[in-house]
Amino acid sequence: MFDSGVGGLSVYLHLAQQLPTERYVYYADTLNVPYGNRDSGDIETLTLKAVEWLHKQGCKLIVIACNSASAYALDTARRCYPHIPIVGLVPALKPAVLASKSGHVAVLATKATLNGTLLNDVIVNFAKPNNTVVTKYFDRNWYLG
């Protein structure tokens, strides 16, 4: 499992509950966190470095538990390692669309996630056909703390 920090630990905890006998390897790139304000080339390079490291550890499945890395590097990682299943994350837009009573959903995320093709594909292919308006929001001041 890979994340740009430790946020993916919640994903790990869920997986460990579902698959308790599996061995887990967690790559937290705390040296380069946050990914959300990096350009797409940096995100892709850092993600492929993490995937390569996990591959060398013998991982039989890789989870990219970072929305920004999933948005910009998931497809490339899958092309570079076609023999390993690689799963990415996208903000929980589908359940939000299904639960919305107003037909409006807000997505608060990093700039990289909001501008990436992964989220926008979900908007085009799932939210729009369900007549849901998606508002994307990124607050630089909040994010930089």
CSV table of N, CA and C in Angstrom, one decimal:
chain,number,residue,atom,x,y,z
A,1,MET,N,0.8,-1.2,0.0
A,1,MET,CA,0.0,0.0,0.0
A,1,MET,C,0.9,1.2,0.0
A,2,PHE,N,0.4,2.2,-0.7
A,2,PHE,CA,1.2,3.5,-0.8
A,2,PHE,C,0.3,4.7,-0.6
A,3,ASP,N,0.9,5.6,0.1
A,3,ASP,CA,0.2,6.9,0.3
A,3,ASP,C,1.3,8.0,0.4
A,4,SER,N,1.0,9.2,0.1
A,4,SER,CA,1.9,10.3,0.3
A,4,SER,C,2.2,10.7,1.7
A,5,GLY,N,1.4,10.1,2.6
A,5,GLY,CA,1.5,10.3,4.0
A,5,GLY,C,1.0,9.2,4.8
A,6,VAL,N,0.2,9.5,5.8
A,6,VAL,CA,-0.4,8.4,6.6
A,6,VAL,C,-1.9,8.3,6.5
A,7,GLY,N,-2.5,9.1,5.7
A,7,GLY,CA,-4.0,9.0,5.5
A,7,GLY,C,-4.5,7.7,5.1
A,8,GLY,N,-3.7,7.0,4.3
A,8,GLY,CA,-4.0,5.7,3.8
A,8,GLY,C,-4.1,4.6,4.9
A,9,LEU,N,-3.7,4.9,6.1
A,9,LEU,CA,-3.8,4.0,7.2
A,9,LEU,C,-5.3,3.5,7.4
A,10,SER,N,-6.2,4.4,7.2
A,10,SER,CA,-7.6,4.0,7.3
A,10,SER,C,-8.0,2.9,6.3
A,11,VAL,N,-7.4,3.0,5.1
A,11,VAL,CA,-7.6,2.0,4.1
A,11,VAL,C,-7.0,0.7,4.5
A,12,TYR,N,-5.8,0.8,5.0
A,12,TYR,CA,-5.1,-0.4,5.6
A,12,TYR,C,-6.0,-1.1,6.6
A,13,LEU,N,-6.5,-0.3,7.6
A,13,LEU,CA,-7.2,-0.9,8.7
A,13,LEU,C,-8.5,-1.6,8.1
A,14,HIS,N,-9.1,-1.1,7.1
A,14,HIS,CA,-10.3,-1.7,6.5
A,14,HIS,C,-9.8,-3.0,5.9
A,15,LEU,N,-8.8,-3.0,5.1
A,15,LEU,CA,-8.3,-4.2,4.4
A,15,LEU,C,-7.9,-5.3,5.4
A,16,ALA,N,-7.2,-4.8,6.5
A,16,ALA,CA,-6.7,-5.8,7.5
A,16,ALA,C,-7.9,-6.5,8.2
A,17,GLN,N,-9.0,-5.8,8.3
A,17,GLN,CA,-10.2,-6.4,8.9
A,17,GLN,C,-10.8,-7.4,7.9
A,18,GLN,N,-10.8,-7.1,6.6
A,18,GLN,CA,-11.4,-8.0,5.6
A,18,GLN,C,-10.5,-9.2,5.3
A,19,LEU,N,-9.2,-8.9,5.3
A,19,LEU,CA,-8.2,-10.0,4.9
A,19,LEU,C,-7.1,-10.1,6.0
A,20,PRO,N,-7.5,-10.6,7.2
A,20,PRO,CA,-6.6,-10.6,8.3
A,20,PRO,C,-5.3,-11.5,8.2
A,21,THR,N,-5.3,-12.4,7.3
A,21,THR,CA,-4.2,-13.3,7.2
A,21,THR,C,-3.1,-12.8,6.1
A,22,GLU,N,-3.4,-11.8,5.4
A,22,GLU,CA,-2.5,-11.2,4.5
A,22,GLU,C,-1.4,-10.5,5.1
A,23,ARG,N,-0.2,-10.4,4.5
A,23,ARG,CA,0.9,-9.6,4.9
A,23,ARG,C,0.8,-8.2,4.2
A,24,TYR,N,1.0,-7.1,4.9
A,24,TYR,CA,0.9,-5.8,4.4
A,24,TYR,C,2.2,-5.0,4.5
A,25,VAL,N,2.4,-4.3,3.4
A,25,VAL,CA,3.6,-3.4,3.4
A,25,VAL,C,3.1,-2.0,3.1
A,26,TYR,N,3.5,-1.0,3.9
A,26,TYR,CA,2.9,0.3,3.8
A,26,TYR,C,4.1,1.3,3.4
A,27,TYR,N,4.0,2.0,2.3
A,27,TYR,CA,5.0,2.9,1.9
A,27,TYR,C,4.4,4.3,2.1
A,28,ALA,N,4.8,5.0,3.1
A,28,ALA,CA,4.4,6.4,3.4
A,28,ALA,C,5.4,7.4,3.0
A,29,ASP,N,5.2,8.1,1.9
A,29,ASP,CA,6.2,9.1,1.4
A,29,ASP,C,6.1,10.4,2.2
A,30,THR,N,6.4,10.4,3.4
A,30,THR,CA,6.3,11.6,4.3
A,30,THR,C,7.4,12.6,3.9
A,31,LEU,N,8.4,12.2,3.2
A,31,LEU,CA,9.5,13.1,2.8
A,31,LEU,C,8.9,14.1,1.7
A,32,ASN,N,8.0,13.7,0.9
A,32,ASN,CA,7.5,14.5,-0.2
A,32,ASN,C,6.0,15.0,0.0
A,33,VAL,N,5.4,14.7,1.1
A,33,VAL,CA,4.1,15.1,1.3
A,33,VAL,C,4.0,16.6,1.5
A,34,PRO,N,3.0,17.3,1.0
A,34,PRO,CA,1.8,16.8,0.3
A,34,PRO,C,2.0,16.7,-1.2
A,35,TYR,N,1.3,15.7,-1.8
A,35,TYR,CA,1.3,15.6,-3.3
A,35,TYR,C,0.4,16.6,-3.9
A,36,GLY,N,-0.6,17.0,-3.3
A,36,GLY,CA,-1.7,17.8,-3.8
A,36,GLY,C,-1.3,19.1,-4.5
A,37,ASN,N,-0.2,19.7,-4.1
A,37,ASN,CA,0.2,21.0,-4.7
A,37,ASN,C,1.4,20.8,-5.6
A,38,ARG,N,1.7,19.6,-6.0
A,38,ARG,CA,2.8,19.3,-6.9
A,38,ARG,C,2.2,19.2,-8.3
A,39,ASP,N,3.1,19.3,-9.3
A,39,ASP,CA,2.6,19.2,-10.7
A,39,ASP,C,2.5,17.7,-11.1
A,40,SER,N,1.8,17.5,-12.1
A,40,SER,CA,1.5,16.1,-12.5
A,40,SER,C,2.7,15.2,-12.8
A,41,GLY,N,3.8,15.8,-13.3
A,41,GLY,CA,5.0,15.1,-13.6
A,41,GLY,C,5.7,14.6,-12.3
A,42,ASP,N,5.7,15.5,-11.3
A,42,ASP,CA,6.3,15.1,-10.0
A,42,ASP,C,5.5,14.0,-9.3
A,43,ILE,N,4.2,14.1,-9.4
A,43,ILE,CA,3.3,13.1,-8.8
A,43,ILE,C,3.5,11.8,-9.4
A,44,GLU,N,3.6,11.8,-10.7
A,44,GLU,CA,3.8,10.5,-11.5
A,44,GLU,C,5.1,9.9,-11.1
A,45,THR,N,6.2,10.7,-11.1
A,45,THR,CA,7.5,10.2,-10.8
A,45,THR,C,7.6,9.6,-9.4
A,46,LEU,N,7.1,10.3,-8.4
A,46,LEU,CA,7.1,9.8,-7.0
A,46,LEU,C,6.2,8.6,-6.9
A,47,THR,N,5.1,8.5,-7.5
A,47,THR,CA,4.2,7.4,-7.4
A,47,THR,C,4.9,6.2,-8.1
A,48,LEU,N,5.5,6.3,-9.2
A,48,LEU,CA,6.1,5.2,-9.9
A,48,LEU,C,7.3,4.7,-9.0
A,49,LYS,N,8.0,5.6,-8.3
A,49,LYS,CA,9.1,5.2,-7.4
A,49,LYS,C,8.5,4.3,-6.3
A,50,ALA,N,7.4,4.7,-5.8
A,50,ALA,CA,6.8,3.9,-4.7
A,50,ALA,C,6.3,2.6,-5.2
A,51,VAL,N,5.7,2.6,-6.4
A,51,VAL,CA,5.2,1.3,-6.9
A,51,VAL,C,6.3,0.3,-7.2
A,52,GLU,N,7.4,0.9,-7.7
A,52,GLU,CA,8.6,0.0,-8.0
A,52,GLU,C,9.1,-0.6,-6.7
A,53,TRP,N,9.2,0.2,-5.6
A,53,TRP,CA,9.7,-0.3,-4.3
A,53,TRP,C,8.8,-1.4,-3.8
A,54,LEU,N,7.4,-1.2,-3.9
A,54,LEU,CA,6.5,-2.2,-3.5
A,54,LEU,C,6.6,-3.4,-4.3
A,55,HIS,N,6.8,-3.3,-5.6
A,55,HIS,CA,7.0,-4.4,-6.5
A,55,HIS,C,8.2,-5.2,-6.0
A,56,LYS,N,9.3,-4.6,-5.7
A,56,LYS,CA,10.5,-5.2,-5.3
A,56,LYS,C,10.3,-6.0,-3.9
A,57,GLN,N,9.3,-5.5,-3.1
A,57,GLN,CA,9.1,-6.2,-1.9
A,57,GLN,C,8.2,-7.4,-2.1
A,58,GLY,N,7.8,-7.7,-3.3
A,58,GLY,CA,7.0,-8.9,-3.6
A,58,GLY,C,5.5,-8.7,-3.4
A,59,CYS,N,5.0,-7.5,-3.4
A,59,CYS,CA,3.6,-7.3,-3.2
A,59,CYS,C,2.8,-7.9,-4.4
A,60,LYS,N,1.7,-8.6,-4.1
A,60,LYS,CA,0.9,-9.2,-5.1
A,60,LYS,C,-0.2,-8.3,-5.6
A,61,LEU,N,-0.5,-7.2,-4.8
A,61,LEU,CA,-1.5,-6.2,-5.2
A,61,LEU,C,-1.0,-4.9,-4.6
A,62,ILE,N,-1.2,-3.8,-5.3
A,62,ILE,CA,-0.8,-2.5,-4.8
A,62,ILE,C,-2.0,-1.6,-4.7
A,63,VAL,N,-2.1,-1.0,-3.6
A,63,VAL,CA,-3.2,0.0,-3.4
A,63,VAL,C,-2.5,1.4,-3.4
A,64,ILE,N,-2.9,2.3,-4.3
A,64,ILE,CA,-2.5,3.7,-4.2
A,64,ILE,C,-3.5,4.4,-3.4
A,65,ALA,N,-3.2,4.6,-2.1
A,65,ALA,CA,-4.2,5.2,-1.2
A,65,ALA,C,-4.1,6.7,-1.1
A,66,CYS,N,-3.8,7.3,-2.2
A,66,CYS,CA,-3.6,8.8,-2.3
A,66,CYS,C,-4.4,9.3,-3.5
A,67,ASN,N,-5.4,10.1,-3.2
A,67,ASN,CA,-6.2,10.6,-4.3
A,67,ASN,C,-5.4,11.3,-5.4
A,68,SER,N,-4.4,12.2,-5.0
A,68,SER,CA,-3.6,12.9,-6.0
A,68,SER,C,-2.8,11.9,-6.8
A,69,ALA,N,-2.2,11.0,-6.2
A,69,ALA,CA,-1.4,10.0,-7.0
A,69,ALA,C,-2.3,9.1,-7.9
A,70,SER,N,-3.5,8.8,-7.4
A,70,SER,CA,-4.4,8.0,-8.2
A,70,SER,C,-4.8,8.9,-9.4
A,71,ALA,N,-5.1,10.2,-9.2
A,71,ALA,CA,-5.5,11.0,-10.3
A,71,ALA,C,-4.5,11.2,-11.4
A,72,TYR,N,-3.2,11.2,-11.1
A,72,TYR,CA,-2.2,11.5,-12.1
A,72,TYR,C,-1.3,10.3,-12.5
A,73,ALA,N,-1.3,9.2,-11.7
A,73,ALA,CA,-0.3,8.2,-12.0
A,73,ALA,C,-0.9,6.8,-12.0
A,74,LEU,N,-2.2,6.6,-11.7
A,74,LEU,CA,-2.7,5.3,-11.7
A,74,LEU,C,-2.6,4.6,-13.0
A,75,ASP,N,-3.1,5.2,-14.1
A,75,ASP,CA,-3.0,4.6,-15.4
A,75,ASP,C,-1.6,4.2,-15.8
A,76,THR,N,-0.6,5.1,-15.6
A,76,THR,CA,0.8,4.9,-15.9
A,76,THR,C,1.3,3.7,-15.1
A,77,ALA,N,1.0,3.7,-13.8
A,77,ALA,CA,1.5,2.6,-13.0
A,77,ALA,C,0.9,1.2,-13.5
A,78,ARG,N,-0.3,1.2,-13.9
A,78,ARG,CA,-0.9,0.0,-14.4
A,78,ARG,C,-0.2,-0.4,-15.8
A,79,ARG,N,0.1,0.6,-16.6
A,79,ARG,CA,0.8,0.2,-17.9
A,79,ARG,C,2.2,-0.3,-17.6
A,80,CYS,N,2.9,0.3,-16.6
A,80,CYS,CA,4.3,-0.1,-16.3
A,80,CYS,C,4.3,-1.5,-15.6
A,81,TYR,N,3.3,-1.8,-14.9
A,81,TYR,CA,3.3,-3.1,-14.1
A,81,TYR,C,2.0,-3.9,-14.4
A,82,PRO,N,1.8,-4.3,-15.7
A,82,PRO,CA,0.5,-4.9,-16.1
A,82,PRO,C,0.3,-6.3,-15.4
A,83,HIS,N,1.3,-6.9,-14.8
A,83,HIS,CA,1.2,-8.2,-14.2
A,83,HIS,C,0.8,-8.1,-12.7
A,84,ILE,N,0.7,-6.8,-12.2
A,84,ILE,CA,0.3,-6.6,-10.8
A,84,ILE,C,-1.0,-5.8,-10.7
A,85,PRO,N,-2.0,-6.3,-10.0
A,85,PRO,CA,-3.2,-5.5,-9.9
A,85,PRO,C,-2.9,-4.2,-9.1
A,86,ILE,N,-3.3,-3.1,-9.6
A,86,ILE,CA,-3.0,-1.8,-8.9
A,86,ILE,C,-4.4,-1.1,-8.8
A,87,VAL,N,-4.7,-0.8,-7.6
A,87,VAL,CA,-6.0,-0.2,-7.2
A,87,VAL,C,-5.7,1.3,-6.8
A,88,GLY,N,-6.5,2.2,-7.3
A,88,GLY,CA,-6.4,3.6,-6.8
A,88,GLY,C,-7.6,4.1,-6.1
A,89,LEU,N,-7.6,5.3,-5.6
A,89,LEU,CA,-8.7,5.9,-4.9
A,89,LEU,C,-9.2,7.1,-5.7
A,90,VAL,N,-10.5,7.3,-5.5
A,90,VAL,CA,-11.1,8.5,-6.0
A,90,VAL,C,-12.1,9.0,-4.9
A,91,PRO,N,-12.2,10.3,-4.7
A,91,PRO,CA,-13.1,10.7,-3.7
A,91,PRO,C,-14.5,10.0,-3.8
A,92,ALA,N,-15.1,9.8,-2.7
A,92,ALA,CA,-16.4,9.0,-2.6
A,92,ALA,C,-17.5,9.7,-3.3
A,93,LEU,N,-17.4,10.0,-4.6
A,93,LEU,CA,-18.4,10.7,-5.3
A,93,LEU,C,-19.6,9.9,-5.6
A,94,LYS,N,-19.4,8.6,-6.0
A,94,LYS,CA,-20.5,7.8,-6.4
A,94,LYS,C,-21.5,7.6,-5.2
A,95,PRO,N,-21.1,7.2,-4.0
A,95,PRO,CA,-22.1,7.2,-2.9
A,95,PRO,C,-22.7,8.5,-2.6
A,96,ALA,N,-21.9,9.6,-2.7
A,96,ALA,CA,-22.5,10.9,-2.5
A,96,ALA,C,-23.6,11.2,-3.5
A,97,VAL,N,-23.4,10.9,-4.7
A,97,VAL,CA,-24.4,11.2,-5.8
A,97,VAL,C,-25.7,10.4,-5.5
A,98,LEU,N,-25.5,9.1,-5.1
A,98,LEU,CA,-26.6,8.2,-4.8
A,98,LEU,C,-27.4,8.7,-3.6
A,99,ALA,N,-26.7,9.3,-2.6
A,99,ALA,CA,-27.3,9.7,-1.3
A,99,ALA,C,-27.9,11.1,-1.4
A,100,SER,N,-27.5,11.9,-2.4
A,100,SER,CA,-27.9,13.3,-2.5
A,100,SER,C,-29.4,13.4,-2.8
A,101,LYS,N,-30.1,14.2,-1.9
A,101,LYS,CA,-31.5,14.5,-2.1
A,101,LYS,C,-31.7,15.7,-2.9
A,102,SER,N,-30.7,16.6,-2.9
A,102,SER,CA,-30.8,17.9,-3.6
A,102,SER,C,-30.3,17.9,-5.0
A,103,GLY,N,-29.5,16.8,-5.4
A,103,GLY,CA,-28.9,16.8,-6.7
A,103,GLY,C,-27.7,17.6,-6.8
A,104,HIS,N,-27.1,18.0,-5.6
A,104,HIS,CA,-25.9,18.8,-5.6
A,104,HIS,C,-24.9,18.0,-4.6
A,105,VAL,N,-23.6,18.0,-5.1
A,105,VAL,CA,-22.6,17.3,-4.2
A,105,VAL,C,-21.4,18.2,-4.3
A,106,ALA,N,-20.7,18.4,-3.2
A,106,ALA,CA,-19.5,19.2,-3.1
A,106,ALA,C,-18.3,18.2,-2.9
A,107,VAL,N,-17.2,18.5,-3.6
A,107,VAL,CA,-16.0,17.7,-3.4
A,107,VAL,C,-14.9,18.6,-2.9
A,108,LEU,N,-14.4,18.4,-1.7
A,108,LEU,CA,-13.3,19.2,-1.1
A,108,LEU,C,-12.1,18.3,-1.2
A,109,ALA,N,-11.1,18.7,-2.0
A,109,ALA,CA,-9.9,17.9,-2.3
A,109,ALA,C,-8.8,18.8,-2.6
A,110,THR,N,-7.6,18.1,-2.8
A,110,THR,CA,-6.4,18.9,-3.2
A,110,THR,C,-6.6,19.3,-4.7
A,111,LYS,N,-5.8,20.3,-5.0
A,111,LYS,CA,-5.9,20.8,-6.4
A,111,LYS,C,-5.6,19.7,-7.4
A,112,ALA,N,-4.6,18.9,-7.1
A,112,ALA,CA,-4.3,17.8,-8.0
A,112,ALA,C,-5.4,16.8,-8.2
A,113,THR,N,-6.1,16.5,-7.1
A,113,THR,CA,-7.2,15.6,-7.3
A,113,THR,C,-8.4,16.2,-8.1
A,114,LEU,N,-8.7,17.5,-7.8
A,114,LEU,CA,-9.8,18.1,-8.5
A,114,LEU,C,-9.5,18.3,-10.0
A,115,ASN,N,-8.2,18.5,-10.4
A,115,ASN,CA,-7.9,18.7,-11.8
A,115,ASN,C,-7.6,17.4,-12.5
A,116,GLY,N,-7.4,16.3,-11.8
A,116,GLY,CA,-7.1,15.0,-12.4
A,116,GLY,C,-8.2,14.4,-13.2
A,117,THR,N,-7.8,13.6,-14.1
A,117,THR,CA,-8.8,12.9,-15.0
A,117,THR,C,-9.7,11.9,-14.3
A,118,LEU,N,-9.1,11.3,-13.2
A,118,LEU,CA,-9.9,10.2,-12.5
A,118,LEU,C,-11.2,10.8,-12.0
A,119,LEU,N,-11.1,11.8,-11.2
A,119,LEU,CA,-12.3,12.4,-10.6
A,119,LEU,C,-13.3,13.0,-11.7
A,120,ASN,N,-12.7,13.6,-12.7
A,120,ASN,CA,-13.5,14.2,-13.8
A,120,ASN,C,-14.2,13.1,-14.6
A,121,ASP,N,-13.6,12.0,-14.8
A,121,ASP,CA,-14.2,10.9,-15.5
A,121,ASP,C,-15.4,10.4,-14.7
A,122,VAL,N,-15.3,10.3,-13.4
A,122,VAL,CA,-16.4,9.9,-12.5
A,122,VAL,C,-17.6,10.9,-12.6
A,123,ILE,N,-17.2,12.2,-12.7
A,123,ILE,CA,-18.2,13.2,-12.8
A,123,ILE,C,-19.0,13.1,-14.1
A,124,VAL,N,-18.2,12.9,-15.2
A,124,VAL,CA,-18.8,12.8,-16.5
A,124,VAL,C,-19.6,11.5,-16.7
A,125,ASN,N,-19.1,10.4,-16.2
A,125,ASN,CA,-19.7,9.1,-16.5
A,125,ASN,C,-20.7,8.7,-15.4
A,126,PHE,N,-20.7,9.4,-14.2
A,126,PHE,CA,-21.7,8.9,-13.2
A,126,PHE,C,-22.5,10.1,-12.7
A,127,ALA,N,-21.9,11.2,-12.3
A,127,ALA,CA,-22.7,12.3,-11.7
A,127,ALA,C,-23.7,12.9,-12.8
A,128,LYS,N,-23.1,13.2,-13.9
A,128,LYS,CA,-24.0,13.9,-15.0
A,128,LYS,C,-25.1,13.0,-15.4
A,129,PRO,N,-24.9,11.7,-15.7
A,129,PRO,CA,-26.1,10.9,-16.1
A,129,PRO,C,-27.1,10.8,-15.0
A,130,ASN,N,-26.7,11.0,-13.7
A,130,ASN,CA,-27.7,11.0,-12.6
A,130,ASN,C,-28.2,12.4,-12.3
A,131,ASN,N,-28.0,13.4,-13.2
A,131,ASN,CA,-28.4,14.8,-13.0
A,131,ASN,C,-28.0,15.4,-11.7
A,132,THR,N,-26.7,15.1,-11.4
A,132,THR,CA,-26.2,15.7,-10.2
A,132,THR,C,-25.1,16.8,-10.5
A,133,VAL,N,-25.2,17.9,-9.9
A,133,VAL,CA,-24.3,19.0,-10.1
A,133,VAL,C,-23.1,18.8,-9.0
A,134,VAL,N,-21.9,18.8,-9.5
A,134,VAL,CA,-20.8,18.6,-8.6
A,134,VAL,C,-20.0,19.9,-8.5
A,135,THR,N,-19.8,20.4,-7.3
A,135,THR,CA,-19.0,21.6,-7.1
A,135,THR,C,-17.7,21.2,-6.5
A,136,LYS,N,-16.6,21.6,-7.2
A,136,LYS,CA,-15.3,21.2,-6.7
A,136,LYS,C,-14.7,22.4,-6.0
A,137,TYR,N,-14.1,22.1,-4.8
A,137,TYR,CA,-13.6,23.2,-4.0
A,137,TYR,C,-12.2,22.9,-3.4
A,138,PHE,N,-11.3,23.8,-3.5
A,138,PHE,CA,-9.9,23.7,-3.0
A,138,PHE,C,-9.6,25.1,-2.3
A,139,ASP,N,-9.3,25.1,-1.1
A,139,ASP,CA,-8.9,26.3,-0.4
A,139,ASP,C,-7.4,26.2,0.0
A,140,ARG,N,-6.6,27.0,-0.8
A,140,ARG,CA,-5.2,27.0,-0.6
A,140,ARG,C,-4.8,27.3,0.8
A,141,ASN,N,-5.4,28.3,1.4
A,141,ASN,CA,-5.1,28.7,2.8
A,141,ASN,C,-5.4,27.6,3.8
A,142,TRP,N,-6.5,26.9,3.6
A,142,TRP,CA,-6.8,25.9,4.6
A,142,TRP,C,-5.8,24.7,4.4
A,143,TYR,N,-5.5,24.4,3.1
A,143,TYR,CA,-4.7,23.2,2.8
A,143,TYR,C,-3.3,23.4,3.4
A,144,LEU,N,-2.7,24.6,3.2
A,144,LEU,CA,-1.4,24.9,3.7
A,144,LEU,C,-1.3,25.1,5.2
A,145,GLY,N,-2.4,25.2,5.8
A,145,GLY,CA,-2.5,25.3,7.2
A,145,GLY,C,-1.9,26.5,7.8
